[in-house]
GROMACS .gro file of C-alpha atoms in nm:
model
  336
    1UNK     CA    1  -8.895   6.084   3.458
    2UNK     CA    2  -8.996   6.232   3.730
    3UNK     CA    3  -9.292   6.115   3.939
    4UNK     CA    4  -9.598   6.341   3.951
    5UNK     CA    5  -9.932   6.319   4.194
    6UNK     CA    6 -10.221   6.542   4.137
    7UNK     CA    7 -10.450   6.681   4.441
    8UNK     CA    8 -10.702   6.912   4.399
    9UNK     CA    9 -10.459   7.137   4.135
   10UNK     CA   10 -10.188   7.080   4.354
   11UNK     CA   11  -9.913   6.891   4.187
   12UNK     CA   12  -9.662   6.695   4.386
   13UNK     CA   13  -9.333   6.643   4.225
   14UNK     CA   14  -9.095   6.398   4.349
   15UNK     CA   15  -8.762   6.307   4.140
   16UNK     CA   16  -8.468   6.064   4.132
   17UNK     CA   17  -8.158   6.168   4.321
   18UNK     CA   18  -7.985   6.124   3.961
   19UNK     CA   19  -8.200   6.399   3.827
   20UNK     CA   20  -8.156   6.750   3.836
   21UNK     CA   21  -8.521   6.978   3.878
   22UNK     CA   22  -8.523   7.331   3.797
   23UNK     CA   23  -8.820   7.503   3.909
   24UNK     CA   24  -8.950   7.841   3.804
   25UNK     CA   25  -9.241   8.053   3.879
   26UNK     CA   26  -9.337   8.367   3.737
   27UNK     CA   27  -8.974   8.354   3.603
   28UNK     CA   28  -8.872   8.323   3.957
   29UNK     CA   29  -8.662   8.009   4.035
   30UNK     CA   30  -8.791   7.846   4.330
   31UNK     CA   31  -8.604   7.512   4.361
   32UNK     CA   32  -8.304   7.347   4.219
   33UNK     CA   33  -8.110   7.063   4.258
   34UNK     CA   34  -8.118   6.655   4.268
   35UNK     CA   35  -8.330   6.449   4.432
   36UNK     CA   36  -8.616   6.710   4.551
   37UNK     CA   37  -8.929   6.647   4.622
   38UNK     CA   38  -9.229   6.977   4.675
   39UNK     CA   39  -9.605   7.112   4.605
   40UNK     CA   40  -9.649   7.329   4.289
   41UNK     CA   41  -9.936   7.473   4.090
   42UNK     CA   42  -9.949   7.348   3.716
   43UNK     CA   43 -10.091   7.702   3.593
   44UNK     CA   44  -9.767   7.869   3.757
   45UNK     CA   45  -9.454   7.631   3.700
   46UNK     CA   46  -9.195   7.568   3.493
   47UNK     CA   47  -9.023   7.255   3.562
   48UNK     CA   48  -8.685   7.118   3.407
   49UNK     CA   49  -8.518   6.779   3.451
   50UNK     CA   50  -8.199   6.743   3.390
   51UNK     CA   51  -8.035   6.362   3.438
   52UNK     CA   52  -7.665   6.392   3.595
   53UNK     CA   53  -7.574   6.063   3.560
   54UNK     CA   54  -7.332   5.864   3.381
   55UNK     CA   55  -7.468   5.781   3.042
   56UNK     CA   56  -7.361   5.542   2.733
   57UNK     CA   57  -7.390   5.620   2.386
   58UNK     CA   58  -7.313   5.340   2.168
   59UNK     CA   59  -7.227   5.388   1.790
   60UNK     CA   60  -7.105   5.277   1.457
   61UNK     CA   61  -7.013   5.441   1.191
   62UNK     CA   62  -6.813   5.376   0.818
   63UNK     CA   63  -6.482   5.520   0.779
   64UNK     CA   64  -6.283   5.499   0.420
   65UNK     CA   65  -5.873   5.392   0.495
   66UNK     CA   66  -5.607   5.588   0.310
   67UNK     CA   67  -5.589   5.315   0.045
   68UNK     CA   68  -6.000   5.339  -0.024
   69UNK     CA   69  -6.138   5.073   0.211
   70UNK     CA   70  -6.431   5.094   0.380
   71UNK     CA   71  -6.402   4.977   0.714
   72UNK     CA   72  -6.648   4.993   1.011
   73UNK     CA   73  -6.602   5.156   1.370
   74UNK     CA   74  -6.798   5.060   1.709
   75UNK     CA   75  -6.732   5.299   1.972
   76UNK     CA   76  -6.883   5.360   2.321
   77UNK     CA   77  -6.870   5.764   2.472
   78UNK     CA   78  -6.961   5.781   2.852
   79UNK     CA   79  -7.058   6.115   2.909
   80UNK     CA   80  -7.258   6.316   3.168
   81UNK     CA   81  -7.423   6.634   3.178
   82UNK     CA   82  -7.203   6.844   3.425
   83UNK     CA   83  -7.362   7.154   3.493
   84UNK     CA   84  -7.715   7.101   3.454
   85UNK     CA   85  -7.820   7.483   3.453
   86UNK     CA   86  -7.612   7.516   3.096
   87UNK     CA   87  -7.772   7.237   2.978
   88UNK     CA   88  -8.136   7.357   3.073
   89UNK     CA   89  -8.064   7.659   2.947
   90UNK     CA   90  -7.896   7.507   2.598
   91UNK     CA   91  -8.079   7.244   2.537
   92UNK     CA   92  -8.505   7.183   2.647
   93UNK     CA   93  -8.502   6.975   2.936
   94UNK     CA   94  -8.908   7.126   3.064
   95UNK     CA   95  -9.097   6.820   3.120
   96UNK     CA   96  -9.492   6.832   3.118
   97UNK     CA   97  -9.617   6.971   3.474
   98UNK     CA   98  -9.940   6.712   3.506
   99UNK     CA   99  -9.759   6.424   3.325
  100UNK     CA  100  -9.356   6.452   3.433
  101UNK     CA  101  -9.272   6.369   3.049
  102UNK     CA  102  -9.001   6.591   2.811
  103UNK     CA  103  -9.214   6.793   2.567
  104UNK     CA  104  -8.906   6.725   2.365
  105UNK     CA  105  -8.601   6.495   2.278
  106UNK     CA  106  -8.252   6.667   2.460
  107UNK     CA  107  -8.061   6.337   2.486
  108UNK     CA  108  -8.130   6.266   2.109
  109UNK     CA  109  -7.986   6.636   2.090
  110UNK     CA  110  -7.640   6.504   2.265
  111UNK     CA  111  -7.590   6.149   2.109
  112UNK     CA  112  -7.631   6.356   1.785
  113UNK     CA  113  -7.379   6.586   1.867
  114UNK     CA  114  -7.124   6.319   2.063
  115UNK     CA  115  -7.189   6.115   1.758
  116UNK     CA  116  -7.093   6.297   1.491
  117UNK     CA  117  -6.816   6.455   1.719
  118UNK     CA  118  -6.669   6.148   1.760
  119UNK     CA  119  -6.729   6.029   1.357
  120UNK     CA  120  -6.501   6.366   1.235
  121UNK     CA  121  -6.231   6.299   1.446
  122UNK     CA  122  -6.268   5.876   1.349
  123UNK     CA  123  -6.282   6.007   0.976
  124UNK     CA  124  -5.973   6.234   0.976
  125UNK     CA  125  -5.736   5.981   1.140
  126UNK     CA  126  -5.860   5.652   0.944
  127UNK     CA  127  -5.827   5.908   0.653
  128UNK     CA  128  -5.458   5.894   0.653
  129UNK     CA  129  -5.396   5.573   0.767
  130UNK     CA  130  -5.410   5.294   0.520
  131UNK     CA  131  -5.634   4.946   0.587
  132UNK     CA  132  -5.305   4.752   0.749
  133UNK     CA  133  -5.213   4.982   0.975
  134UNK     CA  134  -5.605   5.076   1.052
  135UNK     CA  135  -5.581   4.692   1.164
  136UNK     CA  136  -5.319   4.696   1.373
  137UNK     CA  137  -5.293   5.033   1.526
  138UNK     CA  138  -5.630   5.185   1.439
  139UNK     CA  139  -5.821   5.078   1.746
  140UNK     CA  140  -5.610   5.275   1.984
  141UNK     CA  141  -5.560   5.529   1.769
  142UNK     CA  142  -5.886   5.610   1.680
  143UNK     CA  143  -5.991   5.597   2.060
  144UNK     CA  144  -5.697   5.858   2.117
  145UNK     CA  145  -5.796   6.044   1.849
  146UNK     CA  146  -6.183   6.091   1.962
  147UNK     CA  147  -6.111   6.106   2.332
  148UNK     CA  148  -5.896   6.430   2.245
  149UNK     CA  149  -6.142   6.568   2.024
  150UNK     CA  150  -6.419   6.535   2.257
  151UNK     CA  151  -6.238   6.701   2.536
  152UNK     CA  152  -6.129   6.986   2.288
  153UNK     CA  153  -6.501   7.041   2.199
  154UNK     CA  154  -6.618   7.379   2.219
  155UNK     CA  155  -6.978   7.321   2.261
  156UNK     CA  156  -6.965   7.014   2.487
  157UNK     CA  157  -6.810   7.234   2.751
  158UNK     CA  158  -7.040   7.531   2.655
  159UNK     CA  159  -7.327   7.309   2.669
  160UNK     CA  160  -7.278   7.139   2.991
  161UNK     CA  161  -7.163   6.772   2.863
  162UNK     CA  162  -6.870   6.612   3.018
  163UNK     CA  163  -6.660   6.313   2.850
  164UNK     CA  164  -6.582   6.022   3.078
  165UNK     CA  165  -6.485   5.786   2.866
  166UNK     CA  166  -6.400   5.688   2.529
  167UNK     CA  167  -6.390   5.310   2.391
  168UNK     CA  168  -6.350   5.132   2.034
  169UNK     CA  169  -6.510   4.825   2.026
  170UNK     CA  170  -6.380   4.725   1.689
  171UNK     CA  171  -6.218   4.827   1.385
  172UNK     CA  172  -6.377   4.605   1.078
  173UNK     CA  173  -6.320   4.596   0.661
  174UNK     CA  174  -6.538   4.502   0.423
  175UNK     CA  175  -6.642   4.137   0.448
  176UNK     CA  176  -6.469   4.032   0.097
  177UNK     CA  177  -6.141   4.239   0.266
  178UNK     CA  178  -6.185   4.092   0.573
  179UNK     CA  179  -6.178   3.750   0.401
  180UNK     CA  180  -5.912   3.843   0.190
  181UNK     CA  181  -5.704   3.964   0.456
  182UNK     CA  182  -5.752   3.660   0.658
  183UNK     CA  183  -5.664   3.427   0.410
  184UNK     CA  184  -5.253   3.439   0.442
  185UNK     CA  185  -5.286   3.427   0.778
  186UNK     CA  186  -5.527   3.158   0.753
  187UNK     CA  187  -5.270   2.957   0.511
  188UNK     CA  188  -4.988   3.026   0.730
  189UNK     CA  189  -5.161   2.873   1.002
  190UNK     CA  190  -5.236   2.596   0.800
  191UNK     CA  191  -4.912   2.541   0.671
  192UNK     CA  192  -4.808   2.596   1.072
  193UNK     CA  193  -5.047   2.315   1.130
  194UNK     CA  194  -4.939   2.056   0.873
  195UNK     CA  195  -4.589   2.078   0.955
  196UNK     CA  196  -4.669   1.978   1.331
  197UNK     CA  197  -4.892   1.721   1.197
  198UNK     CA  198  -4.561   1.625   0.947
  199UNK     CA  199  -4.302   1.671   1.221
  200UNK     CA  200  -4.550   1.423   1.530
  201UNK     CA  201  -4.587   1.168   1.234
  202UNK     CA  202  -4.202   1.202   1.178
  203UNK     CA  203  -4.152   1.115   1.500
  204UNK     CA  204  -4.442   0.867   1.500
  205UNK     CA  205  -4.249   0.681   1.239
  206UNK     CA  206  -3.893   0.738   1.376
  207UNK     CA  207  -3.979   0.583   1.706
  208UNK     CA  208  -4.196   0.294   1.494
  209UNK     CA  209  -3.833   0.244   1.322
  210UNK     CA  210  -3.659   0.229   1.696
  211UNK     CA  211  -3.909   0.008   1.803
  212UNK     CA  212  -3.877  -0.228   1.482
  213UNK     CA  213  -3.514  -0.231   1.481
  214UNK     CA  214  -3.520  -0.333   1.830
  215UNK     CA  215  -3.769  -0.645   1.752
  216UNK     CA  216  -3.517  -0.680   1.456
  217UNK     CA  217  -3.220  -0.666   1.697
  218UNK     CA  218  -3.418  -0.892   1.942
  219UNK     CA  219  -3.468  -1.155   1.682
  220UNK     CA  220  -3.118  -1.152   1.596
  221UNK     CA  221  -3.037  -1.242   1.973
  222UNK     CA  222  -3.244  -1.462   1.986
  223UNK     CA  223  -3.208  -1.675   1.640
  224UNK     CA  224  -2.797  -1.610   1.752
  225UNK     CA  225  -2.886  -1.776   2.102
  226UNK     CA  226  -3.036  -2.062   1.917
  227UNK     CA  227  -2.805  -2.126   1.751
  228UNK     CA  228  -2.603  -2.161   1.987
  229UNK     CA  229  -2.820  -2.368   2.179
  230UNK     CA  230  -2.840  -2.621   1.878
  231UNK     CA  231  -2.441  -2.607   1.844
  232UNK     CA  232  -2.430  -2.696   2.246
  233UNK     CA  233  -2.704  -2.934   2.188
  234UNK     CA  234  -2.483  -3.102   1.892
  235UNK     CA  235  -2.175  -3.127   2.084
  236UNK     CA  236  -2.366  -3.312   2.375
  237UNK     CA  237  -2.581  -3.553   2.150
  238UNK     CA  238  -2.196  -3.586   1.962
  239UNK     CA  239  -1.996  -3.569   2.316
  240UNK     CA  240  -2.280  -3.864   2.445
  241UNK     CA  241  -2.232  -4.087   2.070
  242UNK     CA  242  -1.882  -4.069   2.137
  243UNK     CA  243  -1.901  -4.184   2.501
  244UNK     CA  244  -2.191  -4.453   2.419
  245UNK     CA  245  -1.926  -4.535   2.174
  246UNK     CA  246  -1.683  -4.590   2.365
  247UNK     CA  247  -1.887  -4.786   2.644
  248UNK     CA  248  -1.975  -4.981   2.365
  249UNK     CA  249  -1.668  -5.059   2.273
  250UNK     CA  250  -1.524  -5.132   2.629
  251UNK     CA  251  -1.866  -5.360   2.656
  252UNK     CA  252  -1.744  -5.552   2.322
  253UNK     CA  253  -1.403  -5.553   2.402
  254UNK     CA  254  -1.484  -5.728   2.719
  255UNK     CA  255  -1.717  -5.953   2.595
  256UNK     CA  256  -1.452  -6.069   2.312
  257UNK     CA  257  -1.251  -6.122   2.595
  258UNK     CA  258  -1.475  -6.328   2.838
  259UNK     CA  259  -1.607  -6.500   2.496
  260UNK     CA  260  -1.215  -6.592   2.428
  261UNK     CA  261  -1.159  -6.714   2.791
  262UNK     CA  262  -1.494  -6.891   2.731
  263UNK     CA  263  -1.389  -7.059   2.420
  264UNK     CA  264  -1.014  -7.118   2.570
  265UNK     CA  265  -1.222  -7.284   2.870
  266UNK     CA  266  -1.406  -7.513   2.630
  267UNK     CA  267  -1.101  -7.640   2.449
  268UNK     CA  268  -0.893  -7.677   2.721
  269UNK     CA  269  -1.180  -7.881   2.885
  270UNK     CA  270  -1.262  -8.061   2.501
  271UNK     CA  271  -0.904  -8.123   2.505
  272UNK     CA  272  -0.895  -8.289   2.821
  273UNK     CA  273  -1.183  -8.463   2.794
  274UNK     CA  274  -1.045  -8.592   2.490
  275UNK     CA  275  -0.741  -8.683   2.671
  276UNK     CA  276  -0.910  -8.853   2.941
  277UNK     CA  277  -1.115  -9.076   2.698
  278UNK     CA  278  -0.824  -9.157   2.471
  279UNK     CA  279  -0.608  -9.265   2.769
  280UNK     CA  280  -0.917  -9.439   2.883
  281UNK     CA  281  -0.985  -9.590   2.531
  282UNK     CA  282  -0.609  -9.686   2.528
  283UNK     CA  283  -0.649  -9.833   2.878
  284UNK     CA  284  -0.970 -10.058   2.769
  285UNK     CA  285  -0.813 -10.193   2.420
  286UNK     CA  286  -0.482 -10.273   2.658
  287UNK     CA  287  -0.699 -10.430   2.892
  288UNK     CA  288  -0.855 -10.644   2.587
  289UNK     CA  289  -0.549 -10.689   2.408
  290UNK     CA  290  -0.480 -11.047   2.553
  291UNK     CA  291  -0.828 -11.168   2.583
  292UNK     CA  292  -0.920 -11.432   2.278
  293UNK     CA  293  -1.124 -11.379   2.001
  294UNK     CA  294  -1.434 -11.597   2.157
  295UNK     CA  295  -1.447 -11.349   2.515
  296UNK     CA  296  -1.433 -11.066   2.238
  297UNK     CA  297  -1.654 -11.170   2.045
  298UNK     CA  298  -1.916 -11.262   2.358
  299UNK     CA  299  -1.813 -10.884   2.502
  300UNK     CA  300  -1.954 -10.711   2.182
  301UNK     CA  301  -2.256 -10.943   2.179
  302UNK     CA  302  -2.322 -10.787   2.546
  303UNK     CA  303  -2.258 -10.468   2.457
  304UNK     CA  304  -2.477 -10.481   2.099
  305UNK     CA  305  -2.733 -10.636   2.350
  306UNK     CA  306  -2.726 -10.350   2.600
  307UNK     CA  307  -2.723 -10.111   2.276
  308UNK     CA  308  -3.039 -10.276   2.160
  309UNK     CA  309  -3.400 -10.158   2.180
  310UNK     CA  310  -3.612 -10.382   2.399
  311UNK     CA  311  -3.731 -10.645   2.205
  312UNK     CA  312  -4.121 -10.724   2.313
  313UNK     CA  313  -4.128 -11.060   2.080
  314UNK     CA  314  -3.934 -11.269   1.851
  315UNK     CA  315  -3.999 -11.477   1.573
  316UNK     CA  316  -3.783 -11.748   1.468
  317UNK     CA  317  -3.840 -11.915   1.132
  318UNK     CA  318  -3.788 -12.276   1.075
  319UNK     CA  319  -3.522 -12.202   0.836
  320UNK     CA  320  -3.320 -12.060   1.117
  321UNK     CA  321  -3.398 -12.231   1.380
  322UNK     CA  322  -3.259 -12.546   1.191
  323UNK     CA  323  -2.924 -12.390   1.074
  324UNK     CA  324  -2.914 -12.237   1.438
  325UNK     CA  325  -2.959 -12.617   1.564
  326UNK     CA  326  -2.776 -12.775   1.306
  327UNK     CA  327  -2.455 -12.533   1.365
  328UNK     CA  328  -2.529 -12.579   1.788
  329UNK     CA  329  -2.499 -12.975   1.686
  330UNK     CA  330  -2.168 -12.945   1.518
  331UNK     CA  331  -1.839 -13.029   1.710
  332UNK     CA  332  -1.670 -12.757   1.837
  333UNK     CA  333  -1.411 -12.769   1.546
  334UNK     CA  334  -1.646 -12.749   1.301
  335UNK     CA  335  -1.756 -12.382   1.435
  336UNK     CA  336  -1.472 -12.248   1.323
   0.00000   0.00000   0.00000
């Protein structure tokens, strides 16, 4: 909008440089072109303003698919007006000369038009194209399909509206058919999903297997390592028996002998011990051989003496005392 000051019934117009101002007075035009700024009288002028830049018009419409689904299109048209003197002179661009403000609506004009443009050409391709394909394909089809349109409009181009671009946001069914649709692809996903989730626990529980069958094969080793570790340890508690055994045996063996020797010692010595006393047994009953019966008989007193315990006292009755005396008064041949 263009900005207006007012000064004593001049008017002072002053405009964007992206808007176009057509002036006129007395059907005379006075001024035209972007960005201009001049004095005026409000009784006298007729003022346009036409906006040159680029513009977007965003809208959705519903299209109906070969196969009688509704689906929805979002589009964006950039468009600009490119000869602003058809367009003031097509459309009402005049803009209040004390206010600056359109006394009408010209860009409602042109998204009407672009819009419904744009929704014939959308309608005839979805038309014969069923809801798959729409899907798939539609979006760039549909774009081609306007953008051509557009530029083969005869009343854009006699109007003064150029098409810059043409965009489809998005090509969508029917919520149920949406759902619908989404559903295989949704199980397929799924199904993609548990058979990772099958295949990582596979191999989860192959490498648990490797891992037990190696403690398995461990333990084996190891029992079989034991084992022979108590076989070794038998042969050397059975390898030291036999040994102690032996030693044993040479110990016994020896001491049998030295006991032998020992014994063989002892009666060799016994035996000549006994030899000695007999031969000096048989030298003291030689010796005594001549000696009378009295001298014996006085020897083994002596001897039973010496054998004797010490005698402290002695007590002789009268009873022996007199057969002692009477026998010590006999003659000697008596005694006998």
């Amino acid at each position: 909008m263009a900005d207006i000051i007012r000064r004593f019934g001049w008017r002072h117009l002053r405009s964007a440089p992206t808007a176009h101002v057509r002036h006129h007075r007395r059907g005379r035009l006075v001024h035209d072109g972007p960005g201009l700024s001049f004095w005026y009288r409000a009784l006298t002028a007729a003022l346009c303003e036409v906006p040159v830049d680029d513009r977007e018009l965003a809208m959705a419409f519903h299209a109906r698919t070969s196969d009688f689904q509704d689906v929805t299109v979002q589009a964006t048209v950039t468009y600009r007006i490119g000869d602003p003197a058809t367009a003031a002179a097509r459309l009402d661009f005049s803009i209040d000369p004390d206010t600056g403000v359109w006394r009408s609506a010209p860009l409602e004009q042109i998204s009407t038009l672009l819009t419904e443009t744009a929704q014939q050409h959308a309608l005839d391709v979805l038309a014969r194209t069923p809801l798959a394909a729409a899907l798939v394909d539609g979006v760039a089809s549909v774009r081609g399909r306007i953008a051509e349109g557009l530029a083969a409009e005869a009343r854009l181009e006699a109007t003064g509206i150029a098409v810059v671009a043409v965009r489809v946001v998005a090509l969508r069914p029917e919520p149920e058919v949406e759902r619908a649709l989404r559903t295989p692809a949704r199980e397929q996903i799924q199904q993609e999903a548990d058979r990772a989730t099958y295949e990582r626990r596979a191999v989860a529980v192959e490498r648990e297997r490797t891992i037990a069958e190696n403690e398995l094969a461990s333990k084996i080793e190891l029992a079989r390592r034991e084992e022979q570790l108590v076989e070794q340890r038998g042969t050397n508690a059975r390898r030291e028996a036999e040994e102690s055994a032996a030693a044993d045996g040479v110990r016994a063996e020896a001491e049998a002998a030295r006991t032998v020797r020992l014994a063989k010692a002892e009666a060799e010595a016994a035996r000549e011990v006994g030899e000695a006393r007999a031969q000096a047994q048989a030298a003291w009953l030689r010796v005594h051989a001549d000696v009378d019966a009295a001298t014996l008989h006085a020897l083994t007193a002596t001897r039973l003496a010496e054998n004797l315990p010490r005698i402290e006292s002695l007590t002789v009755s009268p009873d022996v005392l007199t057969g002692l005396l009477a026998r010590l008064g006999r003659p000697d041949g008596d005694r006998g």
